[in-house]
Amino acid sequence: MPQIKKILVANRGEIALRVMRSAKEMGIKTVAVYSEADREALHVRFADEAVFIGAPASSESYLRIDKIIDAARKTGAQAIHPGYGFLSENEDFSQAVDDAGMIFIGPSPKSIEVMGSKLAAKEAVAKFNVPLVPGTSEPIDDINKAKKIAKDIGYPILIKASAGGGGKGMRIVENENEFQEQMERAVSEATSAFGDGSVFIEKYVTKPRHIEFQIFGDKHGNVIHFFERECSIQRRHQKVVEEAPSSVLTPDIRKRMGEAAINVAKSCGYYGAGTVEFILDDSLNFYFLEMNTRLQVEHPVTEMITGIDLVKLQISVAQGEKLPFKQEDLKIHGHAVEVRVYAEDPSNNFLPDIGTLQTYKRPQGNGIRVDDGFEQGMSIPFYYDPMIAKLICHAETREMAIEKTIRAIQEYEITGLETTLGFCNFVMHHEAFRSGKFDTGFVGKYFKPEVLTATPDPAEEELAAALSAHILATPTSTHAATQHEIVPVSKWKKNRI
Ligand code: MV4
């Protein structure tokens, strides 16, 4: 395979920048594509060349296979990196890049297709002895047969759409009386949402933990894993906090899950970076759920604990190189926590709060990484995902990584819009999170908007301490005035301008 000299990044925001940085370090030229809404975006400025591809709506720009291939042709890029989201898990895109004689920095169209269908994925991995949740492996066509299976596995059961994923098209059925109605709804929803009404059923594992393994394959059939990420802190299937390693895995379970993850990859001839999702029940049994055939948002926590640049590795395996290490060479170094900073208002049902970053000051210091795509004064466009940044903190132990995250959240200064920083601060302080005793129900169980004002805010504590010291050192006549004039306002509920 040829050495890649120029890469087009078919994405925007922090991930486009993150990919270009690694390419640059490898001496590879970069091409950005951008929509009307991203004329001033940092990924455009950072790239060696940039090509305008259309109107702000993704369907007119970042999702246009034809325009992106055209831009790569015009600029002479030999390879395309899709980032995450947009076209990253589109088998037609992987195929189109291949057909254009370029290298897709990602898996084959076939791997994307197999893992894109939950039923095809289950069928493929079952042959490799990967543990699956008890349930059906064929689409349901006979309601009475399905009812019988549901009875055998025991309620509650979950109906899932084969074409779904990431929580889309799922329905819980508590008992047999609800079965038929829920099944009919699930089929009709799947048909209208995905154009594919195939559904299957599984035993519903209540309150699972979500643990995913980072796997990597080369084009010579070698597959390794880079350990797990714990992603149980989610809100409506949107991850908020991720960490590596998971605090519940024993070395033995880690080894078995890692082997299962490698088998999932092998079951579809996988190459490139991929993520194998499992759920873990309260007895620490694990089950394969689905595979994401892309680099994930939360990949930096894996980079922090392994010291490996996953994007550089994606580029090397895309150009045909062998994986440069064996499983036994890999080791976990310390602990990493990532919190996602969104332009959303946690006290208003996480409604997107797009606007201008009037103040934007990143935290700094040892063990801190901020992956973002904005600078002070920029606006968050309304057309795309409202994520502002990922804050990743690495330290020797989990406790130290959490403490560092709290300090970094504190140091972050964002004004002009509401963000999820206060929500992340709440999670970092919560006893259930700190003790490691949590599951995917964490946010639903513990979060109410009121907790934002109740969570200790280190700045407030300092201010309070400074105030009392000041009060004690000041003649009594000024106490009342001081106390009334200086009211510590929560950092997380700033007045908007
Ligand atoms: C499940 C499950 C319980 N039992 N399957 C949600 C996203 C998609 N990847 C699959 N999901 C689930 N599948 C069975 N048989 C619970 C979930 C689930 C979940 C999984 C991972 C992370 C967060 C979640 C939140 C709610 C439900």
Coordinates of C-alpha atoms and ligand atoms in Angstrom, one line a residue:
M1 CA 0.0 0.0 0.0
P2 CA 1.2 3.5 -0.7
Q3 CA 2.4 5.9 1.9
I4 CA -0.3 8.4 2.6
K5 CA 0.9 12.0 2.0
K6 CA -2.4 13.9 2.2
I7 CA -5.6 13.2 4.2
L8 CA -9.0 14.8 3.8
V9 CA -10.9 14.9 7.1
A10 CA -14.6 14.5 6.4
N11 CA -15.6 16.1 9.7
R12 CA -15.7 19.3 11.7
G13 CA -15.1 20.5 15.2
E14 CA -12.8 19.0 17.8
I15 CA -12.5 15.6 16.1
A16 CA -11.4 17.2 12.8
L17 CA -8.7 19.1 14.6
R18 CA -7.7 16.1 16.6
V19 CA -7.2 13.9 13.5
M20 CA -5.3 16.7 11.7
R21 CA -2.9 17.1 14.6
S22 CA -1.8 13.5 14.4
A23 CA -1.5 13.6 10.6
K24 CA 0.7 16.7 10.9
E25 CA 3.0 15.0 13.3
M26 CA 3.3 12.1 10.8
G27 CA 4.3 14.6 8.1
I28 CA 1.0 14.2 6.3
K29 CA -0.7 17.1 4.7
T30 CA -4.3 17.8 5.7
V31 CA -7.5 18.9 3.8
A32 CA -10.5 20.3 5.6
V33 CA -14.0 20.4 4.3
Y34 CA -16.5 23.0 5.6
S35 CA -20.0 24.1 5.4
E36 CA -21.3 27.7 5.2
A37 CA -21.7 27.6 9.0
D38 CA -18.0 26.7 9.5
R39 CA -16.2 29.4 7.4
E40 CA -14.3 30.7 10.4
A41 CA -14.0 27.3 12.2
L42 CA -10.6 26.2 13.6
H43 CA -10.4 23.0 11.6
V44 CA -10.5 25.1 8.5
R45 CA -7.7 27.3 9.7
F46 CA -5.6 24.4 11.0
A47 CA -5.7 22.4 7.7
D48 CA -3.2 23.0 4.9
E49 CA -6.1 23.3 2.4
A50 CA -9.9 23.7 2.8
V51 CA -12.7 23.0 0.5
F52 CA -16.2 24.5 0.8
I53 CA -18.8 21.8 0.5
G54 CA -22.2 23.4 1.0
A55 CA -25.0 24.8 3.1
P56 CA -25.0 24.5 6.9
A57 CA -27.4 21.6 7.2
S58 CA -25.4 18.3 7.4
S59 CA -27.5 16.8 4.6
E60 CA -26.1 19.5 2.3
S61 CA -22.5 19.3 3.4
Y62 CA -20.9 16.8 5.9
L63 CA -23.2 14.0 4.8
R64 CA -22.6 14.5 1.0
I65 CA -20.5 11.6 -0.2
D66 CA -20.3 13.0 -3.7
K67 CA -19.0 16.5 -2.6
I68 CA -16.5 15.0 -0.2
I69 CA -15.0 12.5 -2.7
D70 CA -14.9 15.4 -5.2
A71 CA -13.0 17.6 -2.7
A72 CA -10.5 14.7 -2.1
R73 CA -10.0 14.3 -5.8
K74 CA -9.5 18.0 -6.4
T75 CA -6.9 18.3 -3.7
G76 CA -5.1 15.1 -4.5
A77 CA -5.8 13.5 -1.0
Q78 CA -5.0 9.7 -1.0
A79 CA -7.0 9.0 2.1
I80 CA -10.2 10.1 3.9
H81 CA -10.7 10.1 7.7
P82 CA -14.4 10.2 8.6
G83 CA -14.0 11.1 12.3
Y84 CA -17.1 10.1 14.3
G85 CA -20.8 10.8 13.5
F86 CA -21.7 12.0 10.0
L87 CA -20.5 9.4 7.4
S88 CA -18.2 7.5 9.8
E89 CA -20.4 4.4 9.9
N90 CA -21.8 4.5 6.4
E91 CA -20.8 1.5 4.4
D92 CA -21.6 3.3 1.1
F93 CA -19.1 6.0 2.0
S94 CA -16.4 3.4 2.8
Q95 CA -17.2 1.8 -0.5
A96 CA -17.3 5.1 -2.4
V97 CA -13.8 6.0 -1.1
D98 CA -12.5 2.7 -2.1
D99 CA -14.1 3.0 -5.6
A100 CA -12.5 6.4 -6.0
G101 CA -9.1 4.7 -5.5
M102 CA -8.5 6.2 -2.1
I103 CA -8.0 4.8 1.3
F104 CA -10.8 4.9 3.8
I105 CA -9.3 5.4 7.3
G106 CA -11.8 3.0 8.9
P107 CA -13.2 -0.5 8.4
S108 CA -14.3 -2.2 5.3
P109 CA -17.8 -1.7 3.9
K110 CA -18.6 -5.3 4.8
S111 CA -17.6 -4.9 8.5
I112 CA -19.7 -1.7 8.8
E113 CA -22.7 -3.5 7.2
V114 CA -22.5 -6.6 9.4
M115 CA -22.2 -4.6 12.7
G116 CA -24.8 -2.1 11.5
S117 CA -27.4 -4.8 11.7
K118 CA -27.8 -6.0 15.2
L119 CA -29.2 -9.3 14.1
A120 CA -26.4 -9.9 11.6
A121 CA -23.9 -8.9 14.3
K122 CA -25.4 -11.4 16.8
E123 CA -25.3 -14.1 14.2
A124 CA -21.7 -13.4 13.3
V125 CA -20.4 -13.3 16.9
A126 CA -22.4 -16.3 18.1
K127 CA -20.1 -18.5 16.0
F128 CA -17.1 -17.1 18.0
N129 CA -18.5 -18.0 21.4
V130 CA -19.2 -14.4 22.4
P131 CA -21.7 -14.2 25.3
L132 CA -25.1 -12.8 24.2
V133 CA -28.1 -11.8 26.3
P134 CA -30.6 -14.7 26.1
G135 CA -33.1 -14.0 23.3
T136 CA -33.9 -14.5 19.6
S137 CA -31.3 -14.4 16.8
E138 CA -33.8 -14.2 14.0
P139 CA -36.3 -11.4 13.2
I140 CA -39.6 -12.0 14.8
D141 CA -42.3 -13.1 12.3
D142 CA -44.6 -15.1 14.4
I143 CA -46.1 -13.4 17.5
N144 CA -47.1 -16.6 19.3
K145 CA -43.7 -18.1 18.8
A146 CA -42.2 -14.9 20.1
K147 CA -44.5 -14.9 23.1
K148 CA -43.4 -18.4 24.0
I149 CA -39.8 -17.4 23.8
A150 CA -40.4 -14.4 26.0
K151 CA -42.1 -16.6 28.6
D152 CA -39.1 -19.0 28.5
I153 CA -36.5 -16.3 29.0
G154 CA -38.7 -14.5 31.5
Y155 CA -40.1 -10.9 31.8
P156 CA -39.1 -8.1 31.6
I157 CA -37.9 -8.4 28.0
L158 CA -36.6 -5.9 25.6
I159 CA -37.7 -5.5 22.0
K160 CA -34.9 -4.1 19.8
A161 CA -34.9 -3.0 16.2
S162 CA -32.2 -4.7 14.2
A163 CA -31.4 -1.5 12.4
G164 CA -31.4 0.5 15.6
G165 CA -28.5 1.1 18.0
G166 CA -27.4 3.5 20.6
G167 CA -30.8 3.0 22.3
K168 CA -32.9 3.9 19.3
G169 CA -35.9 1.6 18.7
M170 CA -35.9 -0.2 22.1
R171 CA -39.0 -1.1 24.1
I172 CA -39.3 -2.8 27.5
V173 CA -42.2 -5.3 27.9
E174 CA -43.0 -6.0 31.5
N175 CA -45.5 -8.9 31.1
E176 CA -47.3 -11.0 28.5
N177 CA -50.4 -8.8 28.4
E178 CA -48.4 -5.9 26.9
F179 CA -46.5 -8.1 24.5
Q180 CA -48.6 -7.9 21.3
E181 CA -49.2 -4.2 21.5
Q182 CA -45.6 -3.3 22.2
M183 CA -44.4 -5.6 19.4
E184 CA -46.7 -4.0 16.9
R185 CA -45.5 -0.5 17.9
A186 CA -41.9 -1.5 17.8
V187 CA -42.2 -2.9 14.2
S188 CA -44.1 0.1 13.0
E189 CA -41.5 2.5 14.6
A190 CA -38.6 0.6 13.2
T191 CA -40.2 0.6 9.7
S192 CA -40.7 4.4 9.7
A193 CA -37.4 5.2 11.5
F194 CA -35.0 2.8 9.7
G195 CA -37.0 1.5 6.7
D196 CA -36.5 -1.9 8.2
G197 CA -39.1 -3.4 10.5
S198 CA -37.0 -6.4 11.7
V199 CA -37.1 -6.6 15.5
F200 CA -35.8 -9.2 18.0
I201 CA -36.2 -9.8 21.7
E202 CA -33.8 -10.1 24.6
K203 CA -34.0 -10.6 28.3
Y204 CA -34.0 -7.1 29.8
V205 CA -30.9 -6.7 32.0
T206 CA -32.0 -4.2 34.6
K207 CA -29.5 -1.5 35.8
P208 CA -26.5 -2.8 33.8
R209 CA -23.1 -1.1 33.6
H210 CA -22.0 -0.1 30.1
I211 CA -18.4 -1.2 29.5
E212 CA -16.8 -1.0 26.1
F213 CA -13.5 -2.3 24.8
Q214 CA -11.3 -0.5 22.4
I215 CA -10.2 -2.9 19.7
F216 CA -7.8 -2.5 16.8
G217 CA -7.3 -4.7 13.8
D218 CA -4.7 -4.5 11.0
K219 CA -5.1 -5.6 7.4
H220 CA -3.1 -8.8 8.1
G221 CA -5.7 -10.4 10.4
N222 CA -4.1 -9.3 13.7
V223 CA -6.5 -7.9 16.4
I224 CA -5.7 -6.5 19.8
H225 CA -7.6 -4.6 22.5
F226 CA -6.6 -1.5 24.4
F227 CA -8.7 -2.3 27.5
E228 CA -12.0 -1.0 28.5
R229 CA -13.8 2.3 29.0
E230 CA -16.6 2.6 31.6
C231 CA -19.4 4.6 30.1
S232 CA -22.3 4.0 32.5
I233 CA -22.8 7.7 33.3
Q234 CA -25.2 8.6 30.5
R235 CA -28.3 10.7 30.0
R236 CA -30.7 9.4 27.4
H237 CA -28.0 7.3 25.7
Q238 CA -25.8 10.4 25.6
K239 CA -22.5 9.7 27.5
V240 CA -21.5 12.4 29.9
V241 CA -18.6 10.9 31.8
E242 CA -16.3 8.2 30.7
E243 CA -13.3 6.6 32.4
A244 CA -10.6 4.0 31.9
P245 CA -10.1 1.5 33.4
S246 CA -13.4 0.5 34.9
S247 CA -13.3 0.2 38.7
V248 CA -15.4 -3.0 38.7
L249 CA -13.4 -5.3 36.4
T250 CA -11.1 -7.8 38.0
P251 CA -8.0 -8.8 35.9
D252 CA -9.8 -12.1 35.1
I253 CA -13.0 -10.5 33.8
R254 CA -10.9 -7.9 31.9
K255 CA -9.0 -10.7 30.2
R256 CA -12.2 -12.6 29.3
M257 CA -14.0 -9.5 28.1
G258 CA -11.0 -8.5 26.1
E259 CA -10.8 -11.9 24.4
A260 CA -14.5 -11.7 23.6
A261 CA -14.0 -8.2 22.1
I262 CA -11.2 -9.5 19.9
N263 CA -13.5 -12.3 18.8
V264 CA -16.2 -9.9 17.9
A265 CA -13.7 -8.1 15.7
K266 CA -12.5 -11.3 14.1
S267 CA -16.1 -12.4 13.4
C268 CA -16.4 -9.7 10.8
G269 CA -12.8 -9.5 9.5
Y270 CA -12.4 -6.2 11.2
Y271 CA -9.5 -3.7 10.6
G272 CA -9.0 -0.2 12.0
A273 CA -10.2 1.2 15.3
G274 CA -13.5 -0.2 16.7
T275 CA -15.4 -0.4 19.9
V276 CA -17.2 -3.4 21.3
E277 CA -20.0 -2.6 23.7
F278 CA -21.0 -4.9 26.5
I279 CA -23.4 -4.7 29.4
L280 CA -22.4 -6.1 32.7
D281 CA -25.0 -7.3 35.2
D282 CA -24.8 -7.0 38.9
S283 CA -23.3 -10.5 39.1
L284 CA -20.5 -9.3 36.7
N285 CA -21.8 -11.4 33.8
F286 CA -21.1 -9.7 30.6
Y287 CA -23.0 -9.7 27.3
F288 CA -22.1 -8.4 23.9
L289 CA -24.5 -5.6 22.8
E290 CA -23.1 -4.0 19.6
M291 CA -20.0 -2.9 17.9
N292 CA -19.3 0.7 16.9
T293 CA -17.2 0.7 13.7
R294 CA -15.5 4.1 14.2
L295 CA -13.2 6.0 16.5
Q296 CA -15.3 7.1 19.4
V297 CA -15.7 10.4 21.1
E298 CA -14.3 9.0 24.3
H299 CA -11.1 7.5 22.7
P300 CA -8.8 9.9 24.6
V301 CA -9.2 8.1 28.0
T302 CA -7.8 5.0 26.3
E303 CA -4.9 7.1 24.8
M304 CA -4.1 8.4 28.3
I305 CA -3.9 5.0 30.0
T306 CA -2.0 3.3 27.2
G307 CA 0.1 6.2 25.9
I308 CA -0.9 5.3 22.3
D309 CA -2.1 7.8 19.7
L310 CA -5.1 5.9 18.2
V311 CA -5.4 8.2 15.2
K312 CA -1.8 7.6 14.2
L313 CA -2.4 3.9 14.6
Q314 CA -5.5 4.2 12.4
I315 CA -3.4 5.9 9.7
S316 CA -0.7 3.3 9.8
V317 CA -3.0 0.3 9.6
A318 CA -5.0 2.1 6.8
Q319 CA -1.8 2.2 4.8
G320 CA -1.2 -1.5 5.3
E321 CA 1.2 -1.6 8.2
K322 CA 1.1 -4.3 10.8
L323 CA 0.1 -3.5 14.4
P324 CA 3.4 -2.7 16.1
F325 CA 2.6 -4.5 19.4
K326 CA 1.3 -7.7 20.8
Q327 CA -1.5 -7.9 23.4
E328 CA 1.1 -8.9 26.1
D329 CA 3.1 -5.7 25.5
L330 CA 0.1 -3.6 26.6
K331 CA -0.4 -2.3 30.1
I332 CA -2.7 0.1 31.9
H333 CA -1.0 3.2 33.2
G334 CA -3.0 5.1 35.8
H335 CA -6.5 6.2 35.4
A336 CA -8.2 8.7 33.1
V337 CA -11.6 10.5 33.3
E338 CA -13.3 12.4 30.5
V339 CA -16.2 14.8 31.0
R340 CA -18.1 16.2 28.1
V341 CA -18.7 19.9 28.1
Y342 CA -21.9 20.6 26.2
A343 CA -23.6 23.9 25.4
E344 CA -26.7 22.7 27.2
D345 CA -28.6 23.9 30.2
P346 CA -28.7 21.1 32.9
S347 CA -31.3 23.1 34.9
N348 CA -33.5 23.3 31.9
N349 CA -33.7 19.7 30.8
F350 CA -30.4 19.9 29.0
L351 CA -31.8 22.1 26.3
P352 CA -29.1 23.2 23.8
D353 CA -27.9 26.6 24.8
I354 CA -26.1 27.7 21.7
G355 CA -24.6 31.2 21.6
T356 CA -21.3 33.0 21.9
L357 CA -18.4 32.0 24.1
Q358 CA -17.9 35.3 25.8
T359 CA -15.2 34.0 28.1
Y360 CA -13.5 30.8 27.2
K361 CA -10.5 29.8 29.3
R362 CA -9.3 26.2 29.4
P363 CA -7.9 24.5 32.5
Q364 CA -4.2 23.7 32.3
G365 CA -1.6 21.6 34.1
N366 CA 0.0 18.2 34.4
G367 CA -2.3 15.4 33.3
I368 CA -4.9 17.6 31.7
R369 CA -6.0 17.4 28.1
V370 CA -8.7 19.5 26.5
D371 CA -10.0 18.5 23.0
D372 CA -12.1 21.3 21.6
G373 CA -12.8 23.2 18.4
F374 CA -13.5 26.7 19.7
E375 CA -11.8 29.8 20.9
Q376 CA -13.1 32.7 23.0
G377 CA -15.5 34.9 21.0
M378 CA -16.7 32.1 18.7
S379 CA -20.3 31.0 18.4
I380 CA -21.5 27.4 18.7
P381 CA -23.4 26.8 15.5
F382 CA -26.9 25.6 16.0
Y383 CA -26.8 23.0 13.1
Y384 CA -24.5 20.5 14.8
D385 CA -23.8 18.6 18.0
P386 CA -23.5 21.2 20.8
M387 CA -20.4 19.7 22.4
I388 CA -17.9 22.4 23.3
A389 CA -15.1 20.3 24.6
K390 CA -13.9 17.1 26.1
L391 CA -11.9 17.5 29.3
I392 CA -9.7 14.5 30.0
C393 CA -7.7 14.1 33.2
H394 CA -5.1 11.5 33.8
A395 CA -3.5 10.6 37.1
E396 CA -2.0 7.7 39.0
T397 CA -5.2 6.5 40.7
R398 CA -8.9 6.9 40.2
E399 CA -9.3 9.1 43.2
M400 CA -6.5 11.4 41.9
A401 CA -8.0 11.5 38.4
I402 CA -11.3 12.5 40.0
E403 CA -9.7 15.2 42.1
K404 CA -7.8 16.5 39.1
T405 CA -11.1 16.6 37.1
I406 CA -12.8 18.6 39.9
R407 CA -9.9 21.1 39.9
A408 CA -9.9 21.4 36.1
I409 CA -13.7 21.9 36.0
Q410 CA -13.2 24.6 38.5
E411 CA -10.5 26.3 36.5
Y412 CA -12.6 26.2 33.3
E413 CA -14.1 29.6 32.6
I414 CA -17.0 29.7 30.2
T415 CA -19.5 32.6 30.0
G416 CA -22.1 33.6 27.5
L417 CA -23.9 30.3 27.6
E418 CA -24.9 27.5 29.9
T419 CA -22.8 24.4 29.9
T420 CA -22.8 20.9 31.5
L421 CA -19.7 21.7 33.6
G422 CA -21.8 22.0 36.8
F423 CA -23.5 18.7 36.0
C424 CA -20.0 17.1 35.6
N425 CA -19.0 18.7 38.9
F426 CA -22.0 17.1 40.5
V427 CA -21.1 13.7 39.2
M428 CA -17.5 14.0 40.3
H429 CA -18.6 14.8 43.9
H430 CA -21.3 12.1 44.1
E431 CA -20.8 9.3 46.6
A432 CA -22.1 6.7 44.2
F433 CA -19.7 7.8 41.5
R434 CA -16.7 8.1 43.8
S435 CA -17.3 4.7 45.4
G436 CA -17.8 3.1 42.0
K437 CA -21.2 1.8 42.9
F438 CA -23.2 3.0 40.0
D439 CA -24.9 1.8 36.8
T440 CA -26.6 3.2 33.7
G441 CA -29.5 4.4 36.0
F442 CA -27.2 6.9 37.8
V443 CA -28.4 10.1 36.2
G444 CA -32.1 9.2 36.4
K445 CA -31.7 8.1 40.0
Y446 CA -29.6 11.0 41.4
F447 CA -29.9 14.0 39.2
K448 CA -32.5 16.8 39.7
P449 CA -31.7 20.4 38.7
E450 CA -31.7 21.3 42.4
V451 CA -28.5 19.4 43.0
L452 CA -26.6 21.9 40.9
T453 CA -26.8 24.5 43.7
A454 CA -26.3 21.9 46.4
T455 CA -23.0 20.4 45.0
P456 CA -20.0 21.9 46.7
D457 CA -18.4 24.4 44.4
P458 CA -14.7 24.8 45.4
A459 CA -14.6 28.4 44.4
E460 CA -17.6 29.1 46.6
E461 CA -15.9 27.3 49.5
E462 CA -12.8 29.3 49.1
L463 CA -14.8 32.5 48.8
A464 CA -16.7 31.6 51.9
A465 CA -13.5 30.8 53.8
A466 CA -12.0 34.1 52.6
L467 CA -15.1 35.9 53.6
S468 CA -15.2 34.6 57.1
A469 CA -11.5 35.3 57.5
H470 CA -12.2 38.8 56.3
I471 CA -15.2 39.2 58.6
L472 CA -13.3 38.0 61.6
A473 CA -10.5 40.4 60.8
T474 CA -12.8 43.4 60.3
P475 CA -14.4 45.7 62.9
T476 CA -17.9 44.4 63.7
S477 CA -19.7 47.5 62.2
T478 CA -18.9 46.3 58.6
H479 CA -20.0 42.7 59.0
A480 CA -23.6 43.2 57.9
A481 CA -22.7 45.2 54.9
T482 CA -20.1 42.7 53.8
Q483 CA -22.4 39.7 54.2
H484 CA -25.1 41.4 52.2
E485 CA -23.1 42.8 49.4
I486 CA -21.0 39.7 48.6
V487 CA -23.3 36.8 48.0
P488 CA -21.6 33.8 46.5
V489 CA -23.4 33.2 43.2
S490 CA -23.0 29.7 41.9
K491 CA -20.5 29.5 39.2
W492 CA -22.8 27.2 37.4
K493 CA -25.7 29.6 37.2
K494 CA -24.2 32.8 35.9
N495 CA -26.3 35.6 34.7
R496 CA -26.6 35.5 31.0
I497 CA -25.8 38.7 29.1
Ligands
MV4_1 C1 -30.0 -3.6 26.7 C2 -30.2 -3.2 28.1 C3 -30.7 -4.2 28.9 N1 -30.9 -5.4 28.5 N2 -30.2 -4.8 26.3 C4 -29.0 0.8 25.1 C5 -28.2 1.3 24.0 C6 -28.0 0.1 23.2 N3 -26.6 0.0 22.9 C7 -28.4 -1.1 24.0 N4 -28.9 -0.6 25.2 C8 -29.3 -1.4 26.2 N5 -29.5 -2.7 25.8 C9 -30.7 -5.7 27.2 N6 -30.9 -7.0 26.8 C10 -30.0 -1.9 28.5 C11 -29.5 -1.0 27.5 C12 -29.4 0.4 28.0 C13 -28.1 0.9 28.1 C14 -27.0 0.3 27.6 C15 -25.8 0.9 27.6 C16 -25.7 2.2 28.2 C17 -26.8 2.8 28.7 C18 -28.0 2.2 28.6 C19 -29.1 2.9 29.1 C20 -30.3 2.3 29.0 C21 -30.5 1.1 28.5

